[in-house]
Amino acid sequence: MIKAILIFNNHGKPRLIRFYQYFAEDMQQQIIRETFHLVSKRDDNVCNFLEGGSLIGGSDYKLIYRHYATLYFVFCVDSSESELGILDLIQVSCSFVFVETLDKCFENVCELDLIFHMDKVHYILQEVVMGGMVLETNMNEIVAQVEVQNRMEKSEGGLSAAPARAVSAVKNMNLPEIPRNINIGDINIKVPSLSPF
Amino acid sequence: MALKIVKGSIDRMFDKNLQDLVRGIRNHKEDEAKYISTCIDEIKQELKQDNIAVKANAVCKLTYLQMLGYDVSWAAFNIVEVMSSSKFTYKRIGYLAASQCFHENTDVIMLTTNQIRKDLSSPNQYDTGVALTGLSCFVTPDLARDLANDIMTLMSHTKPYIRKKAVLIMYKVFLKYPESLRPAFPRLKEKLEDPDPGVQSAAVNVICELARRNPKNYLSLAPLFFKLMTSSTNNWVLIKIIKLFGALTPLEPRLGKKLIEPLTNLIHSTSAMSLLYECVNTVIAVLISLSSGMPNHSASIQLCVQKLRILIEDSDQNLKYLGLLAMSKILKTHPKSVQSHKDLILQCLDDKDESIRLRALDLLYGMVSKKNLMEIVKKLMIHVDKAEGTTYRDELLTKIIDICSQSNYQYITNFEWYISILVELTRLEGTRHGHLIASQMLDVAIRVKAIRVFAVAQMATLLDNAHLLTGNMQRNGICEVLYAAAWICGEFSEHLENPVQTLEAMLRPKVATLPGHIQAVYVQNAAKLFATILKNQEGNTDSTAAQETSQMMIDRLPLFVQSANLEVQERASCILQLVKYIQKLQQKDVEVAEEVSALFAGELNPVAPKAQKKVPVPEGLDLDAWINEPPSESESEDEQPKAIFTKEEPKHSRPRHTEVDEKELARRREARKQEQANNPFYIKASPSSQKVYQEAPGVEHIPVVQIDLSVPLKVPGLPMSDQYVKLEEERRQKERAEKKKKEKKKRKEKRSGRGKKHDSGPESEEDITPAHVVDIVTEEMPENALPSDDDDKDPNDPHKALDIDLDKPLADSEKLPVRSHRAAGAPKSSAEDGEAENATPQEPKKKSSKEKRDKKKDKERDRKRSKEEKKKKKHKHEEKEEDLLGGQAEEPVVQSEEMKEVEAQPTSTSAEVSDLDFWLSNAPVPSNTQEAATVAEAAPAPEAPAGTAADSEPEEPKDTETEESSSKHKKKKQKKEKEEKEKKKKKKHHHHHHHSDGGGEESVQNGTVEEEEPLPPMSNYCLLAENSYIKMMMEDADQVCDIQGNLQDGSQVVVSVIFENKSDSFLKSMEFNVLDSLNSKLQRPEGSGPHDGLTVPFQLPPGVSNEARFVFTVQSIVMPQKLKGTLTFIVKNEDSSTHEKLDFKLHFTCTSYLITTPCYSDAFAKLLESGDLKSSSVRLEGVNMPFHHLLARICFHHHFSVVERIDSCASMYSRSIQGHHVCLLVKTSGQTVSIDAKCDEPTLLGNVLDEIKQTFSQC
């Protein structure tokens, strides 16, 4: 069983957390901090397994992690998982995460991308691991399923992403400072259509 | 104004989305919390709107904030709203949020049941998928129960995408709702052979998780997995299966044998390191489970070690780490093969990776021998010097001490060397482990007499240079060492070369900066030193020197009198006054040395840390009784001081009775001396100064092993001669003789090689080995704890509930799954608490056969009932939820499908179990098919005796199982088959002993054979009563009973009674009543009178039998007892019903109070030595059976276990439910068997012997 998947950056900022066992929020943060503390002080050329981590698990649990650019991908697993297998899985899933959410993988862009699309990364991860158990290891299958679902989302119009961009300019306006004579005509046109709200 | 309104509208329509939020947070680095709190306010506003898109957006942002640690549970209801949106986009957001923040205590979860059910049956597979994924994270027991059927249907969905998710989530459902496991299992098994590899992999995954916790229930799947293993190409699946096999092999060594070859092939062929590694791991598990030393497996070990070496040599740190990890597993069983790679492991100590160094250290622990210890430690010491981080250095330090002190310093050949290592370690700055070094110093100095001179000298130097150690007090844990140094110098001050100097060192003003407890030791030991000095100086007739010393004490001690530490202050002021008084006497020229040294006279002996606990409470002493009536508030009990080395003898060894006269004391002293002389664990350097070592049964088991090499070893001798067992004597005398010879040799060698540190020649290697047999394991267990693999299980472990026998026919689960499973589970959990092991394992077997019969007739009826119940349950839930979510419930096909499954299952499992045996044994198909079928149903494969299976005789497993099944028949036709049974039993026991002998062991240690083997359950059943006159109703009831003691409670006996209906009528309202005697009482439920009967909790359809258990409380167990009882019941025919009754007599033999308890030979010897046992003997003439049959019969009928067997002699042991020890020495010559027996209760013993005699007179 995988007990948790944590992705955080070199400063310990969480980029994605997924616990397959319930922990209260403050406990989750504590686990992240502890894990970061354990992982971050290790050199890059040492092995990727870590025993201990008192908060999550106990003796049966291991931390298996990989460090890519600015990000740590940490899987907390118990003894029923194969260490090397999980390591491969991390490799697959995170390279995939990058490839899928971005066209190319550049060192810093990777993290940014994760930051802004946490939900997407979750959806991808859901196709790889479910409820703490590995669901699919076949890369092509994962890609196919994720793509179908993304297409479905697009056909439904998504989560109003495009209009939000367009309007964010408006939102960022500081009203008192706007000269009265600017754009009033434009906005006035919109008013009738908005009134039903 | 208009503009503001417009802005508000726009804001609401296009609120910040997730990206805006993230950007915002990044732009407000300095006041992040404030920014987020305004965001949360906005989100709250958004959630109030009716627009689902806005809500979804808000929930999406909440998910992000949850990751940052904000509690978003307040939005749980909104999350449910978003989940129930019809749009996939929003639904997905809702489920994601739910999976991140819902948990079992989220109230709104119960609102989701119908929504989830709807999503599960959605035509869109991705709706279903999203729901399954979400559910997998927040499934609760209620959800699991309500949705189990829906998910089960999805396991056969047309889309593999759904199938694999449904299969995986079943594991979560099982955890939350264990009752679903049995109905769902057949389908789960089916999925192992699903055409889609993803589904297959999911099924393997689930079963592996299940099997990992309760492996024995899944043994029957082994052939299927074997097939998968040889056919699958998916490495992930292969790894899982191979891991699963690793868990299964300990239960079934035959499986291991079968695995070795394909695994070896995989190791050779695979290129995937992960797979290779798991293969190696499982091969190791197999090799561990097989009895070691089998020549044909050494190749496999070599292969493993060789492959691991490749891993360790790899440049990839991960492989290196795993290689070392696996190597440590091999080390446990095959240390030799690992030891040859010492070079490699030592090399790993230089690795830059700390995890790898730690792993290598672990390995070193097992690799040391007398030869290489010094070399290895030397290397470690170099590392200690080099290590920069304190954590790793501390780890090194503890490892050095661990390695050296392991098995009672087994590998240390030169203690001077060890002391100097310890002293060297004190140079470590900033270590936390000062106390560890200190306790080692103390331990060695106390237990190794010959080293004291050296140790004292070293310690004196330490004290002299204390300032080096205490240089930086605050961060220095090393000053603990001074505690040991001061104590050693004080206690063994006679060995000091320059005591005055040491005394001076101990009284330096700087000492006052040490921690209080160390100062206290300083002060106390300064007094000891002072006494020694006085003694020396008065001998010299130089009174001034002595007076100078006193003056020094008087000058220096006031410093300590002022100490803030109470202990220091008190000791110092006492001693100061004492010294002042001494000075007065000295000035009057009075000789005081004698008196002063008398203060500290006497010698210390090591007492095992657990000694106190092991002391038995003397008879007649009730520790719970008040000595005086308690005052209103009783004080908390004083804790036992933790000190390992107590100054005085433990109190309990002092005579308790004050009126004991002088003679008696002398006699006791004499006896004690003798005991010590014979006590193998009593450390003595010279035969002179004998000191009382506390003597109590049990204490001696703590291995305080003779370790000194350079002085005459006190021989691990014999217990008191008068209570001596012949066999033991012969054996040990031999040992002793050999020992002495070697000692002489050793002493010579030592003398010549003195000063040279590395003097461990090849001879020393063999020298000590036979000195000790360390066997703590048996004694450290609480008395009634039996070896059980469930010991370490967490009682709250959700997997415990999943310990369900999957091979049982499903019959009663249909009836009412909840109850029947719980009932089966309950006795199991109590078994883990230490119930007699033979009570429970039998149960499933009895049950299964009962169930089988039950099933056929009750099935139809029960099924209807359960259907109705389920419907009711569902309706309830619907009513609750309908108005909330407006979902409509569908409960269609599922149930009937479940039923089909259920019908199909029994046959298939029974076939499979017999398959397993066939598959494992490679035997020809059993000729008698009927019997084979019974085997399959009755005995799930794990029951097959493990000891038996170790042998490869092809038809053997079949035999034993057949035997078991035939005993099952006996339940029905007991009398007729009695003879046949005897025959078969002989055959069976023959097998067992054959195997144990085949193992090459001459003496059969207890546990290797008898303990492992579940006794055929039925043979102890006897006919209790029978209605012989079969009259008008043609009804009849058999009662067969088996009486077993229950270890849990010293005075309880559980009687299992099997009721069998021999008539064509229905029996009901059975009431079981027994006329209580003074001594034995039937336990009745609270509130019922002493003469009320107990209702038998079932009814009997024609031809059906069932078992009920009754608990009796028994006061005295020394005599056999008979209880009269009556069974009343109603016989119901189609047209009439009559009341009937049946009288019976329950016979409690003394044997029935005995419980098979494992006992190890050393513990057994101690018991015999203890002198509390009364002996008795009996001779049996004309016993015409092989000795091992005889033993087996005693074990079997009288609940004994074999402790040791040598030729035609065997010692056996058993315990009564009230803790009486019963020991037998059985000897045979020709047809005569003599049994010498000892027991602390002579009456009990007499009765047991009578019963044994009777057993053999019957045959």
Short mmCIF file of N, CA, C and O in Angstrom, two decimals, chain A residues 1 14-18 22 25 28-29 42 45-49 51 78-82 84 87 112 115-116 122-123 127 130-131 133-134 136 145 148-150 152-153 156 159 167 171 187 191, chain B residues 6 10-11 14-16 19 22 26 66-69 87-89 92 99-100 103 124 126 136-137 161 164-165 168 172 205 209 212 236 239-240 243 274 278 317-318 321-322 352-353 355 359:
data_model
loop_
_atom_site.label_atom_id
_atom_site.label_comp_id
_atom_site.label_asym_id
_atom_site.label_seq_id
_atom_site.Cartn_x
_atom_site.Cartn_y
_atom_site.Cartn_z
N MET A 1 0.84 -1.20 0.00
CA MET A 1 0.00 0.00 0.00
C MET A 1 0.87 1.24 0.00
O MET A 1 1.90 1.30 0.66
N PRO A 14 4.61 22.60 -0.26
CA PRO A 14 3.89 21.48 -0.88
C PRO A 14 3.35 21.89 -2.25
O PRO A 14 2.84 23.00 -2.42
N ARG A 15 3.51 21.02 -3.20
CA ARG A 15 2.96 21.27 -4.52
C ARG A 15 1.82 20.32 -4.82
O ARG A 15 0.98 20.57 -5.66
N LEU A 16 1.85 19.20 -4.18
CA LEU A 16 0.73 18.27 -4.29
C LEU A 16 0.82 17.31 -3.12
O LEU A 16 1.91 16.81 -2.82
N ILE A 17 -0.27 17.10 -2.45
CA ILE A 17 -0.26 16.09 -1.40
C ILE A 17 -1.43 15.17 -1.58
O ILE A 17 -2.52 15.58 -2.00
N ARG A 18 -1.18 13.93 -1.31
CA ARG A 18 -2.25 12.96 -1.46
C ARG A 18 -2.06 11.93 -0.35
O ARG A 18 -1.09 11.16 -0.37
N TYR A 22 -6.41 8.90 6.49
CA TYR A 22 -6.82 10.21 6.95
C TYR A 22 -5.85 10.78 7.99
O TYR A 22 -5.51 10.11 8.97
N GLU A 25 -5.52 18.20 8.92
CA GLU A 25 -4.70 19.11 8.11
C GLU A 25 -3.38 19.47 8.78
O GLU A 25 -2.33 19.47 8.15
N GLN A 28 -1.06 16.69 8.55
CA GLN A 28 -0.53 16.58 7.19
C GLN A 28 0.65 17.52 6.99
O GLN A 28 1.68 17.14 6.44
N GLN A 29 0.47 18.74 7.46
CA GLN A 29 1.54 19.71 7.31
C GLN A 29 2.78 19.28 8.08
O GLN A 29 3.91 19.43 7.61
N ARG A 42 19.63 15.11 2.34
CA ARG A 42 20.38 14.03 1.69
C ARG A 42 20.99 14.48 0.38
O ARG A 42 20.37 15.24 -0.38
N ASN A 45 23.42 12.03 -4.61
CA ASN A 45 24.01 10.78 -5.07
C ASN A 45 23.90 9.66 -4.03
O ASN A 45 24.65 8.71 -4.04
N VAL A 46 22.98 9.78 -3.13
CA VAL A 46 22.76 8.69 -2.18
C VAL A 46 21.50 7.94 -2.57
O VAL A 46 20.81 8.34 -3.51
N CYS A 47 21.22 6.85 -1.86
CA CYS A 47 20.11 6.03 -2.31
C CYS A 47 18.78 6.71 -2.01
O CYS A 47 18.71 7.62 -1.19
N ASN A 48 17.76 6.25 -2.68
CA ASN A 48 16.49 6.93 -2.64
C ASN A 48 15.52 6.35 -1.62
O ASN A 48 14.34 6.59 -1.68
N PHE A 49 16.03 5.55 -0.73
CA PHE A 49 15.16 4.96 0.28
C PHE A 49 15.51 5.54 1.63
O PHE A 49 16.67 5.78 1.94
N GLU A 51 14.38 5.05 5.73
CA GLU A 51 13.51 4.47 6.75
C GLU A 51 13.25 5.52 7.79
O GLU A 51 14.02 6.45 7.95
N ASP A 78 4.41 0.98 2.36
CA ASP A 78 4.71 -0.06 3.34
C ASP A 78 5.46 -1.21 2.66
O ASP A 78 5.78 -1.15 1.48
N SER A 79 5.68 -2.28 3.41
CA SER A 79 6.58 -3.31 2.90
C SER A 79 5.97 -4.15 1.79
O SER A 79 6.66 -4.97 1.21
N SER A 80 4.70 -3.96 1.50
CA SER A 80 4.14 -4.78 0.43
C SER A 80 4.51 -4.22 -0.95
O SER A 80 4.23 -4.85 -1.96
N GLU A 81 5.08 -3.05 -0.96
CA GLU A 81 5.46 -2.50 -2.26
C GLU A 81 6.95 -2.78 -2.52
O GLU A 81 7.77 -2.74 -1.61
N SER A 82 7.21 -3.00 -3.77
CA SER A 82 8.60 -3.22 -4.15
C SER A 82 9.30 -1.88 -4.27
O SER A 82 8.83 -0.98 -4.96
N LEU A 84 12.07 -0.91 -5.71
CA LEU A 84 12.50 -0.51 -7.05
C LEU A 84 11.30 -0.26 -7.95
O LEU A 84 11.34 0.61 -8.82
N LEU A 87 10.03 3.11 -7.31
CA LEU A 87 10.97 4.08 -7.85
C LEU A 87 10.72 4.26 -9.35
O LEU A 87 10.70 5.38 -9.86
N LEU A 112 6.58 25.51 -11.73
CA LEU A 112 5.51 26.48 -11.94
C LEU A 112 4.28 25.81 -12.49
O LEU A 112 3.15 26.08 -12.08
N ILE A 115 2.41 24.12 -9.98
CA ILE A 115 1.74 25.03 -9.07
C ILE A 115 0.39 25.46 -9.62
O ILE A 115 -0.60 25.48 -8.92
N PHE A 116 0.39 25.75 -10.91
CA PHE A 116 -0.85 26.31 -11.45
C PHE A 116 -1.86 25.24 -11.86
O PHE A 116 -3.00 25.54 -12.12
N HIS A 122 -3.47 16.05 -10.04
CA HIS A 122 -4.25 15.10 -9.27
C HIS A 122 -4.97 14.11 -10.18
O HIS A 122 -4.98 12.90 -9.93
N TYR A 123 -5.56 14.66 -11.25
CA TYR A 123 -6.32 13.76 -12.13
C TYR A 123 -5.39 12.74 -12.79
O TYR A 123 -5.76 11.59 -12.98
N GLU A 127 -5.09 8.30 -12.12
CA GLU A 127 -5.07 7.20 -13.08
C GLU A 127 -3.91 6.24 -12.82
O GLU A 127 -3.83 5.17 -13.39
N MET A 130 -4.67 4.47 -7.07
CA MET A 130 -6.02 4.66 -6.59
C MET A 130 -6.14 4.09 -5.18
O MET A 130 -5.80 2.93 -4.94
N GLY A 131 -6.58 4.92 -4.29
CA GLY A 131 -6.78 4.46 -2.92
C GLY A 131 -5.55 3.83 -2.32
O GLY A 131 -5.65 2.95 -1.47
N MET A 133 -3.34 2.05 -3.91
CA MET A 133 -2.84 0.89 -4.66
C MET A 133 -2.56 1.29 -6.10
O MET A 133 -3.27 2.12 -6.67
N VAL A 134 -1.56 0.67 -6.64
CA VAL A 134 -1.18 1.03 -8.01
C VAL A 134 -2.23 0.52 -8.97
O VAL A 134 -2.57 -0.66 -8.98
N GLU A 136 -2.47 1.45 -12.49
CA GLU A 136 -2.04 1.19 -13.86
C GLU A 136 -0.56 1.55 -13.98
O GLU A 136 -0.13 2.59 -13.47
N GLN A 145 -6.38 7.42 -21.10
CA GLN A 145 -7.50 7.73 -20.23
C GLN A 145 -7.52 9.20 -19.85
O GLN A 145 -8.57 9.83 -19.81
N VAL A 148 -8.79 11.30 -22.79
CA VAL A 148 -10.24 11.21 -23.02
C VAL A 148 -10.96 12.12 -22.04
O VAL A 148 -11.88 12.86 -22.40
N GLN A 149 -10.53 12.07 -20.80
CA GLN A 149 -11.23 12.86 -19.79
C GLN A 149 -11.02 14.36 -20.01
O GLN A 149 -11.94 15.15 -19.80
N ASN A 150 -9.84 14.72 -20.44
CA ASN A 150 -9.61 16.13 -20.71
C ASN A 150 -10.47 16.61 -21.88
O ASN A 150 -10.98 17.72 -21.87
N MET A 152 -13.34 15.39 -22.65
CA MET A 152 -14.71 15.54 -22.12
C MET A 152 -14.86 16.89 -21.45
O MET A 152 -15.87 17.58 -21.62
N GLU A 153 -13.84 17.25 -20.69
CA GLU A 153 -13.93 18.51 -19.98
C GLU A 153 -14.01 19.68 -20.96
O GLU A 153 -14.80 20.59 -20.78
N GLU A 156 -17.30 20.19 -22.46
CA GLU A 156 -18.27 20.79 -21.54
C GLU A 156 -17.97 22.27 -21.31
O GLU A 156 -18.65 22.93 -20.53
N LEU A 159 -13.81 24.95 -17.01
CA LEU A 159 -14.21 25.71 -15.85
C LEU A 159 -14.01 27.20 -16.13
O LEU A 159 -13.26 27.90 -15.48
N VAL A 167 -11.52 38.83 -18.27
CA VAL A 167 -12.10 39.74 -17.32
C VAL A 167 -11.13 40.10 -16.21
O VAL A 167 -11.31 41.11 -15.52
N LYS A 171 -11.07 43.09 -13.36
CA LYS A 171 -11.08 42.89 -11.92
C LYS A 171 -9.94 43.64 -11.26
O LYS A 171 -10.05 44.10 -10.14
N ILE A 187 -18.75 49.65 -20.75
CA ILE A 187 -19.32 48.92 -19.63
C ILE A 187 -20.83 49.10 -19.57
O ILE A 187 -21.55 48.17 -19.27
N VAL A 191 -24.17 46.40 -18.93
CA VAL A 191 -25.02 46.39 -17.74
C VAL A 191 -26.35 45.68 -17.92
O VAL A 191 -26.69 44.81 -17.12
N VAL B 6 -21.80 47.27 -11.34
CA VAL B 6 -21.30 46.51 -12.48
C VAL B 6 -20.10 45.69 -12.07
O VAL B 6 -20.01 44.51 -12.35
N ILE B 10 -19.63 41.62 -12.21
CA ILE B 10 -18.59 40.96 -13.00
C ILE B 10 -17.74 40.09 -12.08
O ILE B 10 -17.43 38.95 -12.41
N ASP B 11 -17.43 40.64 -10.93
CA ASP B 11 -16.64 39.88 -9.97
C ASP B 11 -17.28 38.54 -9.70
O ASP B 11 -16.60 37.52 -9.66
N PHE B 14 -17.19 36.21 -12.84
CA PHE B 14 -15.88 35.64 -13.16
C PHE B 14 -14.96 35.79 -11.96
O PHE B 14 -14.08 36.64 -11.93
N ASP B 15 -15.20 34.95 -10.98
CA ASP B 15 -14.35 35.03 -9.80
C ASP B 15 -12.96 34.54 -10.14
O ASP B 15 -12.74 33.94 -11.19
N LYS B 16 -12.11 34.74 -9.21
CA LYS B 16 -10.76 34.21 -9.37
C LYS B 16 -10.83 32.71 -9.60
O LYS B 16 -11.57 32.02 -8.89
N GLN B 19 -5.86 29.40 -10.87
CA GLN B 19 -4.59 30.03 -11.28
C GLN B 19 -4.46 31.42 -10.67
O GLN B 19 -3.39 31.81 -10.20
N VAL B 22 -3.49 31.06 -7.06
CA VAL B 22 -2.08 30.70 -6.88
C VAL B 22 -1.20 31.91 -7.16
O VAL B 22 -0.28 32.22 -6.39
N ARG B 26 1.29 33.89 -4.58
CA ARG B 26 2.71 34.10 -4.87
C ARG B 26 3.06 35.57 -4.85
O ARG B 26 4.20 35.95 -4.56
N GLN B 66 -6.55 23.54 0.97
CA GLN B 66 -6.42 22.39 1.87
C GLN B 66 -4.99 21.88 1.85
O GLN B 66 -4.44 21.52 2.89
N MET B 67 -4.39 21.88 0.67
CA MET B 67 -3.02 21.41 0.56
C MET B 67 -2.08 22.29 1.39
O MET B 67 -1.11 21.81 1.95
N LEU B 68 -2.42 23.57 1.46
CA LEU B 68 -1.56 24.47 2.23
C LEU B 68 -1.82 24.34 3.73
O LEU B 68 -1.19 25.04 4.52
N GLY B 69 -2.75 23.48 4.09
CA GLY B 69 -2.94 23.23 5.51
C GLY B 69 -4.16 23.90 6.10
O GLY B 69 -4.34 23.93 7.31
N LYS B 87 -22.46 17.66 -14.70
CA LYS B 87 -21.33 17.86 -15.62
C LYS B 87 -20.08 17.15 -15.10
O LYS B 87 -19.74 17.28 -13.92
N PHE B 88 -19.43 16.47 -15.99
CA PHE B 88 -18.23 15.71 -15.61
C PHE B 88 -17.18 16.63 -14.99
O PHE B 88 -16.55 16.30 -13.98
N THR B 89 -17.00 17.80 -15.60
CA THR B 89 -15.97 18.73 -15.12
C THR B 89 -16.16 19.04 -13.64
O THR B 89 -15.22 18.98 -12.85
N ARG B 92 -15.92 15.99 -11.24
CA ARG B 92 -14.54 15.60 -11.00
C ARG B 92 -13.91 16.50 -9.92
O ARG B 92 -13.24 16.02 -9.01
N SER B 99 -12.20 13.65 -1.89
CA SER B 99 -11.17 12.66 -1.59
C SER B 99 -10.03 13.27 -0.80
O SER B 99 -9.31 12.57 -0.10
N GLN B 100 -9.86 14.59 -0.90
CA GLN B 100 -8.79 15.22 -0.15
C GLN B 100 -9.19 15.53 1.29
O GLN B 100 -8.35 15.54 2.17
N HIS B 103 -13.42 12.35 5.57
CA HIS B 103 -12.93 11.19 6.32
C HIS B 103 -14.10 10.59 7.07
O HIS B 103 -15.24 11.07 6.95
N ASN B 124 -21.89 6.86 -18.43
CA ASN B 124 -20.57 7.37 -18.77
C ASN B 124 -19.53 6.70 -17.89
O ASN B 124 -19.54 6.85 -16.66
N TYR B 126 -16.60 7.38 -17.31
CA TYR B 126 -15.72 8.24 -16.54
C TYR B 126 -16.39 8.82 -15.31
O TYR B 126 -15.74 9.08 -14.31
N SER B 136 -12.68 5.56 -3.14
CA SER B 136 -11.55 4.79 -2.59
C SER B 136 -10.85 5.56 -1.49
O SER B 136 -10.18 4.98 -0.65
N CYS B 137 -11.02 6.88 -1.49
CA CYS B 137 -10.32 7.67 -0.47
C CYS B 137 -11.17 7.93 0.75
O CYS B 137 -10.63 8.18 1.82
N TYR B 161 -11.60 -0.51 -17.88
CA TYR B 161 -11.26 0.66 -17.07
C TYR B 161 -12.03 0.67 -15.76
O TYR B 161 -11.48 0.97 -14.69
N LYS B 164 -11.14 -2.62 -13.46
CA LYS B 164 -9.94 -2.60 -12.63
C LYS B 164 -10.11 -1.67 -11.44
O LYS B 164 -9.64 -1.97 -10.33
N LYS B 165 -10.84 -0.58 -11.65
CA LYS B 165 -11.07 0.30 -10.51
C LYS B 165 -11.97 -0.37 -9.49
O LYS B 165 -11.74 -0.26 -8.27
N LEU B 168 -10.01 -2.91 -7.52
CA LEU B 168 -9.11 -2.30 -6.53
C LEU B 168 -9.86 -1.77 -5.32
O LEU B 168 -9.44 -1.95 -4.18
N LYS B 172 -10.64 -1.73 -0.25
CA LYS B 172 -11.06 -0.73 0.73
C LYS B 172 -12.38 -1.13 1.36
O LYS B 172 -12.62 -0.94 2.55
N ASN B 205 -3.14 -7.37 -7.05
CA ASN B 205 -2.84 -6.36 -6.05
C ASN B 205 -3.70 -6.52 -4.81
O ASN B 205 -3.20 -6.55 -3.68
N GLU B 209 -2.58 -7.78 -1.04
CA GLU B 209 -2.76 -6.99 0.17
C GLU B 209 -3.49 -7.80 1.23
O GLU B 209 -3.14 -7.78 2.40
N ARG B 212 -1.28 -10.65 2.58
CA ARG B 212 -0.14 -10.22 3.38
C ARG B 212 -0.50 -10.23 4.85
O ARG B 212 0.33 -10.52 5.70
N TRP B 236 5.16 -5.79 -12.95
CA TRP B 236 4.49 -5.31 -11.73
C TRP B 236 3.72 -6.45 -11.08
O TRP B 236 3.78 -6.67 -9.87
N ILE B 239 6.06 -9.06 -9.62
CA ILE B 239 6.64 -8.64 -8.33
C ILE B 239 5.65 -8.89 -7.21
O ILE B 239 5.99 -9.43 -6.16
N LYS B 240 4.41 -8.51 -7.47
CA LYS B 240 3.39 -8.69 -6.44
C LYS B 240 3.23 -10.16 -6.09
O LYS B 240 3.16 -10.54 -4.93
N LYS B 243 6.16 -11.46 -4.20
CA LYS B 243 6.10 -11.00 -2.82
C LYS B 243 5.08 -11.81 -2.03
O LYS B 243 5.31 -12.16 -0.88
N SER B 274 14.24 -4.74 -10.38
CA SER B 274 13.21 -4.83 -9.34
C SER B 274 12.72 -6.26 -9.22
O SER B 274 12.55 -6.78 -8.11
N GLU B 278 13.19 -8.91 -6.02
CA GLU B 278 12.09 -9.56 -5.31
C GLU B 278 12.22 -11.07 -5.37
O GLU B 278 11.87 -11.78 -4.43
N GLN B 317 23.28 3.48 -5.99
CA GLN B 317 23.17 3.40 -4.52
C GLN B 317 21.92 2.64 -4.09
O GLN B 317 21.93 1.97 -3.05
N ASN B 318 20.89 2.74 -4.87
CA ASN B 318 19.65 2.06 -4.49
C ASN B 318 19.84 0.55 -4.47
O ASN B 318 19.40 -0.14 -3.56
N TYR B 321 21.93 -0.47 -1.56
CA TYR B 321 21.15 -0.46 -0.33
C TYR B 321 20.29 -1.71 -0.22
O TYR B 321 20.29 -2.41 0.79
N LEU B 322 19.57 -2.01 -1.28
CA LEU B 322 18.67 -3.16 -1.24
C LEU B 322 19.46 -4.46 -1.11
O LEU B 322 19.02 -5.39 -0.43
N LYS B 352 29.77 6.83 1.01
CA LYS B 352 29.42 8.20 1.42
C LYS B 352 27.97 8.29 1.87
O LYS B 352 27.57 9.24 2.53
N ASP B 353 27.19 7.30 1.49
CA ASP B 353 25.77 7.32 1.82
C ASP B 353 25.54 6.73 3.21
O ASP B 353 25.87 5.59 3.48
N SER B 355 22.74 5.86 4.74
CA SER B 355 21.83 4.72 4.84
C SER B 355 22.57 3.43 4.54
O SER B 355 22.31 2.40 5.14
N ARG B 359 23.21 0.20 6.98
CA ARG B 359 22.85 -1.16 6.59
C ARG B 359 24.05 -2.09 6.75
O ARG B 359 23.92 -3.21 7.23
#
